[in-house]
Coordinates of C-alpha atoms and ligand atoms in Angstrom, one line a residue:
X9 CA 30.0 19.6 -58.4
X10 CA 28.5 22.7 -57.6
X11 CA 30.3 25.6 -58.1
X12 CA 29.2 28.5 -55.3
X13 CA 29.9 32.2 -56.6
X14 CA 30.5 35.1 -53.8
X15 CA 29.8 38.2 -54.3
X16 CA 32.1 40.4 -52.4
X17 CA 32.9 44.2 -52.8
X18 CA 36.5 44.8 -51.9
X19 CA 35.8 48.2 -50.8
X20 CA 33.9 46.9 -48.1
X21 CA 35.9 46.9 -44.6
X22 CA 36.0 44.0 -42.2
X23 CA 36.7 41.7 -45.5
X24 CA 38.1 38.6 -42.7
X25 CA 34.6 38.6 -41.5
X26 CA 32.3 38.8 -44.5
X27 CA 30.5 35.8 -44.7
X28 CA 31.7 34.8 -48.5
X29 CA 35.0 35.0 -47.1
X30 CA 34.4 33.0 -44.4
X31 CA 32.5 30.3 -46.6
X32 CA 35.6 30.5 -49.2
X33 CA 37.9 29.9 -46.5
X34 CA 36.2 26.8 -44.8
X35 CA 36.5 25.1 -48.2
X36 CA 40.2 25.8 -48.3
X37 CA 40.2 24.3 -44.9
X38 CA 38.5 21.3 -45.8
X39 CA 40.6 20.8 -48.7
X40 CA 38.7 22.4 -51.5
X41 CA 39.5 24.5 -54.3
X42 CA 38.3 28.0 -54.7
X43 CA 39.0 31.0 -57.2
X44 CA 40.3 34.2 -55.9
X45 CA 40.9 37.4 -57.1
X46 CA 44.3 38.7 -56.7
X47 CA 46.1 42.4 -58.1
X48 CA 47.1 40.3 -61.4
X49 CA 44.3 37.6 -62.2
X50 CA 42.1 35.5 -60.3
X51 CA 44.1 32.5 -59.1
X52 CA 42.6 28.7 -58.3
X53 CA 44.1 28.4 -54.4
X54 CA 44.2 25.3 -52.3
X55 CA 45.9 24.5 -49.0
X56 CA 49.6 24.3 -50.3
X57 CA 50.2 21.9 -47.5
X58 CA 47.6 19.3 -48.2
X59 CA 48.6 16.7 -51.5
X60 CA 44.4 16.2 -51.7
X61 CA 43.9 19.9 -52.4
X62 CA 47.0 20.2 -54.7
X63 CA 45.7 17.5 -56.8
X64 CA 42.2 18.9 -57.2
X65 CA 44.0 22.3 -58.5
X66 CA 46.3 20.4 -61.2
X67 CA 42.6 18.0 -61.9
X68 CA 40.4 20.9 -62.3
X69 CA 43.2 22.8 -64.8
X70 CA 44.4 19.8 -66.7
X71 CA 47.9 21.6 -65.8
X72 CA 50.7 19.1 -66.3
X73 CA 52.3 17.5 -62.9
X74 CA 55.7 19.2 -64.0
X75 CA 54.4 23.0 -63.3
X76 CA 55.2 24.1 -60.0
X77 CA 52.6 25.8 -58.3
X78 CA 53.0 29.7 -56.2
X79 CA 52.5 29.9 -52.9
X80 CA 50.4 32.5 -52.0
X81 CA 51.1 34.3 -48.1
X82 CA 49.3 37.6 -46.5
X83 CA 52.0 37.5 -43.4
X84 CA 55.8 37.3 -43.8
X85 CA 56.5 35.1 -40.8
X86 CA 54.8 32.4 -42.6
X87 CA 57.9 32.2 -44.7
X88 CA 59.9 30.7 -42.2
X89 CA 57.6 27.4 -42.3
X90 CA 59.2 26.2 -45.4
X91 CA 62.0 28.2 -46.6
X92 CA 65.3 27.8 -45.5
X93 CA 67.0 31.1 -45.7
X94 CA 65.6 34.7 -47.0
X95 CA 68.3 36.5 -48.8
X96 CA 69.5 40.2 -48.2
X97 CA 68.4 41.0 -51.7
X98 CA 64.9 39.0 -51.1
X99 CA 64.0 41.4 -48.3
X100 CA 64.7 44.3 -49.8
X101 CA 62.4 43.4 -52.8
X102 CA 59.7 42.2 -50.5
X103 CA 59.9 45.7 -48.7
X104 CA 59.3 47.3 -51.7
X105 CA 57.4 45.1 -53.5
X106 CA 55.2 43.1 -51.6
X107 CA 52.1 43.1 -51.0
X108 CA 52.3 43.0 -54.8
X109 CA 53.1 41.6 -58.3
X110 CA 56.3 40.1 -57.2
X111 CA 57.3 36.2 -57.0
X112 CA 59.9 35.5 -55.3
X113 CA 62.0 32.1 -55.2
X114 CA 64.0 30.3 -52.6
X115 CA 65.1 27.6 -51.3
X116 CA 63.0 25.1 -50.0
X117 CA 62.3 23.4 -46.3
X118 CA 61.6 20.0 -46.9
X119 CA 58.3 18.0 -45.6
X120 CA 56.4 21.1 -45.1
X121 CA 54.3 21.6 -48.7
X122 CA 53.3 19.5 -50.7
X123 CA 55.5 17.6 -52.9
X124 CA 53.0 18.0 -55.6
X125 CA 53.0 22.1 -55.3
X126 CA 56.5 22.1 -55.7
X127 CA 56.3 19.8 -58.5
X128 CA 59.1 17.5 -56.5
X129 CA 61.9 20.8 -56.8
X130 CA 64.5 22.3 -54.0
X131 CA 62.6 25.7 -54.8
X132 CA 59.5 27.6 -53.8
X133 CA 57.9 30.0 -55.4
X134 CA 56.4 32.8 -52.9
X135 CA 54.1 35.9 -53.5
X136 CA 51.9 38.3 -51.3
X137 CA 49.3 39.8 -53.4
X138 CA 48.1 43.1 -53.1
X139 CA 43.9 42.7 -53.3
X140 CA 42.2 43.3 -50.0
X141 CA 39.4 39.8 -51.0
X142 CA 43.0 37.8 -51.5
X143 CA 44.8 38.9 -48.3
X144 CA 41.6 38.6 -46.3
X145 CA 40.9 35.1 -47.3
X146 CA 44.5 34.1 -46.7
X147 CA 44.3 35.6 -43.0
X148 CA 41.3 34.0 -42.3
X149 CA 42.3 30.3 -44.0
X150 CA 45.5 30.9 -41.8
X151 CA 46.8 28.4 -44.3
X152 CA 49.7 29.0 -47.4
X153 CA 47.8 28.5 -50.1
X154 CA 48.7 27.1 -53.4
X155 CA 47.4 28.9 -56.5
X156 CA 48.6 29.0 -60.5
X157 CA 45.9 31.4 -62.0
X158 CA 42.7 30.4 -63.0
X159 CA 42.2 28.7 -66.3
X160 CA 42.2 25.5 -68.0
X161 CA 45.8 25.1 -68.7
X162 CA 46.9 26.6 -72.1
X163 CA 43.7 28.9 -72.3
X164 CA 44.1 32.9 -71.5
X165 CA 44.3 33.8 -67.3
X166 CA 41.3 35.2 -66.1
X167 CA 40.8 38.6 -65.6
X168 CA 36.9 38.4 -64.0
X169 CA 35.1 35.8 -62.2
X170 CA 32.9 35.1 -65.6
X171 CA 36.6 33.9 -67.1
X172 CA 37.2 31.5 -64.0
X173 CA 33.6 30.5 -64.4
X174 CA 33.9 29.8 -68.2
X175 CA 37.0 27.4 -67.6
X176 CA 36.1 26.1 -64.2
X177 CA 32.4 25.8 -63.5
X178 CA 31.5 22.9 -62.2
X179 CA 34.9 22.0 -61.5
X180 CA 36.3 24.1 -58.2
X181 CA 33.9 24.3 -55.0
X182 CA 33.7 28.3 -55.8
X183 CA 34.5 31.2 -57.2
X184 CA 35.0 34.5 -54.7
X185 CA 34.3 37.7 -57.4
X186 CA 35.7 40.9 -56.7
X187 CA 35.2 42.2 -59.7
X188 CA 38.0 42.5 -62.5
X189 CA 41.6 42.5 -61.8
X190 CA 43.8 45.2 -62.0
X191 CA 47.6 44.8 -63.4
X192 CA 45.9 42.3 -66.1
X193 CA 49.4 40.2 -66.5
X194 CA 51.0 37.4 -63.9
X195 CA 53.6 38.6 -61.4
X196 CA 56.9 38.7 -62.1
X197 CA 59.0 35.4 -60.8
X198 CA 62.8 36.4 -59.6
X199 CA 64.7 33.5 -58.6
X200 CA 66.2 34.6 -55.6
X201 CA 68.4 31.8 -54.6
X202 CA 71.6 32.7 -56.4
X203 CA 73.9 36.0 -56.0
X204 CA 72.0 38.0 -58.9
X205 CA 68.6 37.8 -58.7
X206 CA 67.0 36.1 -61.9
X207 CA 63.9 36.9 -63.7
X208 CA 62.0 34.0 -64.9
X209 CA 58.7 35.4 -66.0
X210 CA 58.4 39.0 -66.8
X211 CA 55.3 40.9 -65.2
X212 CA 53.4 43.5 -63.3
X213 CA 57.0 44.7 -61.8
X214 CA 59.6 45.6 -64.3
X215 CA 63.3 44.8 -64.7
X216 CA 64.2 48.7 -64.2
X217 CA 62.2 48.9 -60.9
X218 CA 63.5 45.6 -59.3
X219 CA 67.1 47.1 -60.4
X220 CA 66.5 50.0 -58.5
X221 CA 66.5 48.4 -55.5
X222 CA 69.1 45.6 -56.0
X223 CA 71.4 46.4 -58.9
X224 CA 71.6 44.4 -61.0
X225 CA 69.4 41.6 -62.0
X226 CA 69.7 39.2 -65.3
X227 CA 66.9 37.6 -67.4
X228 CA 66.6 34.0 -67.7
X229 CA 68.2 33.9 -71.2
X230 CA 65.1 31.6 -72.5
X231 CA 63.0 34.6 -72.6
X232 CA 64.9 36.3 -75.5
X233 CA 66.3 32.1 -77.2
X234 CA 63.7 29.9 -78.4
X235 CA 66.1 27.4 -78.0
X236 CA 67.2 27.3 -74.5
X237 CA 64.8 25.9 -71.7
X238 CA 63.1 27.7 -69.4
X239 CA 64.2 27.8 -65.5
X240 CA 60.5 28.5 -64.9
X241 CA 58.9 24.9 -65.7
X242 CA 55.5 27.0 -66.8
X243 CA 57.1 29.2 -69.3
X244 CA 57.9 26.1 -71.9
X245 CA 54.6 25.7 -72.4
X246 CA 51.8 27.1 -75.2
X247 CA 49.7 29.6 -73.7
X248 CA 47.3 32.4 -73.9
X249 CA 46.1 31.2 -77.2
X250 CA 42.2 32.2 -78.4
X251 CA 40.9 29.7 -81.0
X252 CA 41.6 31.1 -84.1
X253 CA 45.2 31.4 -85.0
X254 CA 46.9 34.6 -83.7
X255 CA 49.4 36.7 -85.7
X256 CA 51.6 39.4 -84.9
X257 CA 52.3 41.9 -87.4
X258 CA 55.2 44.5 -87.0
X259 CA 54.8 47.4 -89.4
X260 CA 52.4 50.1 -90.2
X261 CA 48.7 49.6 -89.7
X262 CA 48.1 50.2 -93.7
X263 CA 49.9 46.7 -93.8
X264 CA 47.7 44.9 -91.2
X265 CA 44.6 46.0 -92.8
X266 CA 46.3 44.2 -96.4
X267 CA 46.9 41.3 -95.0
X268 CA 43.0 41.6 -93.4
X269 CA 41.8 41.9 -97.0
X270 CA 44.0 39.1 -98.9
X271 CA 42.0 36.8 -95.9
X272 CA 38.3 38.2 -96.0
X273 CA 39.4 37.3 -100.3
X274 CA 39.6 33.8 -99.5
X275 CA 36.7 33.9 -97.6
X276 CA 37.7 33.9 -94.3
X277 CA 36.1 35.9 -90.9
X278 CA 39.3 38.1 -90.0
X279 CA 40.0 39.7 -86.1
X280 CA 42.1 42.5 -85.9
X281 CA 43.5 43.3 -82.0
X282 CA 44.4 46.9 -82.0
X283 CA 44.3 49.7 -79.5
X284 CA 41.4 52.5 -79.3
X285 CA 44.3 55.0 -80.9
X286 CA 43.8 52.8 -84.3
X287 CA 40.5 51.3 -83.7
X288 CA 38.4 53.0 -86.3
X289 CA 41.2 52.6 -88.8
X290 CA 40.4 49.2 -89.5
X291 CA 37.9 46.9 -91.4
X292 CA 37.5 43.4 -90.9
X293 CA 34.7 41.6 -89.2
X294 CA 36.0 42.1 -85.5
X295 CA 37.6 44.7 -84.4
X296 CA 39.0 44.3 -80.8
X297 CA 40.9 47.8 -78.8
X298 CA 42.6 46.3 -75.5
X299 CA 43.1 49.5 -74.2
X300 CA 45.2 52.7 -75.1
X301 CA 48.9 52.1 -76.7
X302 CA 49.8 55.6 -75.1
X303 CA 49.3 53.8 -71.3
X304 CA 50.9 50.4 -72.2
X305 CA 49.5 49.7 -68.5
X306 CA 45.6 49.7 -69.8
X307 CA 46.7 47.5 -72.3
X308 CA 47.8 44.7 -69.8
X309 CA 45.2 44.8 -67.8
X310 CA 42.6 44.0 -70.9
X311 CA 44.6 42.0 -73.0
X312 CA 43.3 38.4 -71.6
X313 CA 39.9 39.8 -71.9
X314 CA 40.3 40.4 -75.5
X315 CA 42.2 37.8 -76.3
X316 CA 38.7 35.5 -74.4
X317 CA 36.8 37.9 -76.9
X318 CA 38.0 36.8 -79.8
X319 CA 36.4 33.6 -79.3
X320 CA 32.8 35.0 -79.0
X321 CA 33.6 36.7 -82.1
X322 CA 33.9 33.7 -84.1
X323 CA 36.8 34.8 -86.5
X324 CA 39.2 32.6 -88.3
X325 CA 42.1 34.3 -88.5
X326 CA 43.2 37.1 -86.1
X327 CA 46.3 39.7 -87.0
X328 CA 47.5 42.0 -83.8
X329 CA 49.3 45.1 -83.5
X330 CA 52.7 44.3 -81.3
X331 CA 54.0 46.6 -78.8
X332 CA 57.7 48.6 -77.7
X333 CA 59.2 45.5 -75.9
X334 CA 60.0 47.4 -72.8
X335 CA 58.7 48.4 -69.6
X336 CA 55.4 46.6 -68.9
X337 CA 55.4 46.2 -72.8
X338 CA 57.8 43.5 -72.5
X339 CA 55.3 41.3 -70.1
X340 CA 53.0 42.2 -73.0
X341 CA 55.0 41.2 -75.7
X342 CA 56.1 37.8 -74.1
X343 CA 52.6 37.1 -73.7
X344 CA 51.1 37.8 -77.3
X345 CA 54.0 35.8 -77.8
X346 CA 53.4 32.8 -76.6
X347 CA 49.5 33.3 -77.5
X348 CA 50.5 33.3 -81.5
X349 CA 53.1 30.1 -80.8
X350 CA 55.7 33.0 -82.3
X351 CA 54.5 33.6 -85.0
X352 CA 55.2 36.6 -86.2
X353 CA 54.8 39.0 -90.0
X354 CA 57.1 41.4 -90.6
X355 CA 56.5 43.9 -93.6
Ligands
TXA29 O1 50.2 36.7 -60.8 C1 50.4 35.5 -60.6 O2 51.6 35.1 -60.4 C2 49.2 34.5 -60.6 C3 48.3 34.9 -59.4 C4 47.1 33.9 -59.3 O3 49.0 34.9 -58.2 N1 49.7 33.2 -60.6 C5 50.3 32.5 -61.6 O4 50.6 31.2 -61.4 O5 50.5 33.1 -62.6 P1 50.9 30.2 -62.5 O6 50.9 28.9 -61.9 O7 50.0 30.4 -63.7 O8 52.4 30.5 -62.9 C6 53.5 30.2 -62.0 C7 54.8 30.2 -62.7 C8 55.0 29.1 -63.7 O9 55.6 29.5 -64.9 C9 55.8 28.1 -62.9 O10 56.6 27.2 -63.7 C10 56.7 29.1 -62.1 O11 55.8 30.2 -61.8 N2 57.3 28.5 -60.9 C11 56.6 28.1 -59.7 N3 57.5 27.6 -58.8 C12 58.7 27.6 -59.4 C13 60.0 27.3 -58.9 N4 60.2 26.7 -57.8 N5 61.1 27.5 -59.8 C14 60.9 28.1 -61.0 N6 59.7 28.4 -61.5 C15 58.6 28.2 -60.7
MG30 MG1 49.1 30.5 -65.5

């Protein structure tokens, strides 16, 4: 298949009549798959309602029928289609949050989506993003449209249309680039169907800021046990991961750069992910920043990108700096994470 790329500035105004837009959306109409950018990463979107264009997003990923897929709106009326009641609490978080890095669940109409998007469940997983090429294509579609971000399945999201292209090319009917994301890290999922909110996935919004509008809110105990199983079907699986094995080291950087040169002794090409604070501090073959430690913000929005890097780089081995598990750092942390399958060194 051929995979179309178009160009589009998101500056630009009119967006719902630029002709890439229009192109990308006729393909969603007919049941295609096309990449979008979004505030977070670029997603793979397909017409939520249609089982044909579901089944080319879980084909073209190699994502595993089990993974429920988000459902991706630019007009809050279009909620009522195929969820059966919208919470007090939900509104108030969509108020504040959306359009934006926030996923919201609820409770599910039947017959409307895809049983395939839903991955068979009672529950729907909801989201407005805030990028003008994502809200534009959605008003145009006129459709809900079904999209888990952008990459094969296990590999890191996609931050820029090269990514999606990387992954995808020759996979998906296209690939609408508006340049690189901004927020870097997936939305946030809050499972909004019970009393207190729940977050499934931390993201772009944090736990203080969703508490600030709703009181209290609880963490799906998975995200701090190993051993308990995820609500969120995604978040049980590997992820994120370059090539070469990924290590997190906690400690001073004097004891990353030992462990770098017992590796480079047994002859091994070493990759060090640090910020540009310590960049120059280290020796090894590659040296990647992912932004500045001091704005843990700049360092979510380039960690997929370096993490992609690392693989151009050729390295064997690759030890990374972690980061203060809080704040936007904890969406960073549960991500390098899962991208070094847990493993972790600790002076
Ligand atoms: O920022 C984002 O959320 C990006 C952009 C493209 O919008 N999308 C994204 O989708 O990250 P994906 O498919 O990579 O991750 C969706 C996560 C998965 O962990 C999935 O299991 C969970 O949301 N999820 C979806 N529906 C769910 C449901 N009904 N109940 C629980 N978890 C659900
Ligand atoms: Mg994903």
């Amino acid at each position: 298949m051929n995979t179309n790329i178009w160009i589009v500035d998101k500056y630009v105004d009119n967006l719902e009549n630029n002709p890439q837009v229009v192109d990308a959306a006729n393909s969603l109409r007919k049941n295609e798959v096309v990449a979008l950018p979004t505030e977070t990463v670029y997603g793979l979107g397909g017409n939520a309602e249609s089982d044909e264009a579901v089944a080319k997003i879980f084909a073209a990923k190699g994502r595993p029928g089990d993974n429920p897929l988000i459902i991706h709106i630019a007009d809050r009326n279009q909620l009522s289609r195929f969820v059966t009641e919208v919470p007090e609490k939900a509104v108030a978080l969509m108020d504040t949050f959306w359009p934006g890095p926030l996923t919201l669940i609820f409770k599910k109409k039947a017959g409307v989506l895809s049983e395939k998007a839903t991955a068979g469940l009672d529950t729907v997983a909801v989201r407005m993003p805030d990028h003008p090429v994502a809200l534009a294509l959605l008003k145009t579609c006129g459709l809900p449209i079904a999209a888990p971000s952008a990459n094969s399945s296990g590999k890191p999201s996609p931050t820029k249309a090269e990514h999606v292209l990387d992954d995808l090319n020759g996979k998906i009917a296209g690939v609408l680039d508006g340049g690189t994301t901004g927020v870097g890290v997936e939305s946030t999922v809050v499972d909004c169907t019970a009393e207190i909110p729940v977050i499934l996935r931390p993201g772009g919004v944090t736990k203080e800021q969703l508490e600030a509008v709703v009181g209290e809110v609880h963490e799906d105990a998975a995200l701090k046990d190993q051993s308990q199983r995820p609500k969120a079907p995604g978040m049980k699986y590997t992820h994120y991961a370059p090539n070469a094995p990924l290590y997190m080291v906690a400690g001073p950087k004097e004891f990353l750069q030992t462990l770098v040169i017992e590796k480079e002794q047994e002859g091994l090409r070493v990759g060090v992910l640090t910020t540009e604070e310590n960049r120059s501090f280290y020796k090894a073959d590659l040296v990647l920043a992912c932004g500045r430690r001091a704005e843990l913000e700049t360092v979510a929005a380039s960690l997929y990108d370096t993490l992609r890097s690392f693989n151009q780089g050729h390295v064997d081995i690759i030890f990374s700096e972690i980061f203060p598990n809080e704040g936007v750092g904890h969406a960073i942390m549960n991500r390098l994470d899962k991208a070094a399958g847990h493993k972790l060194i600790t002076e």
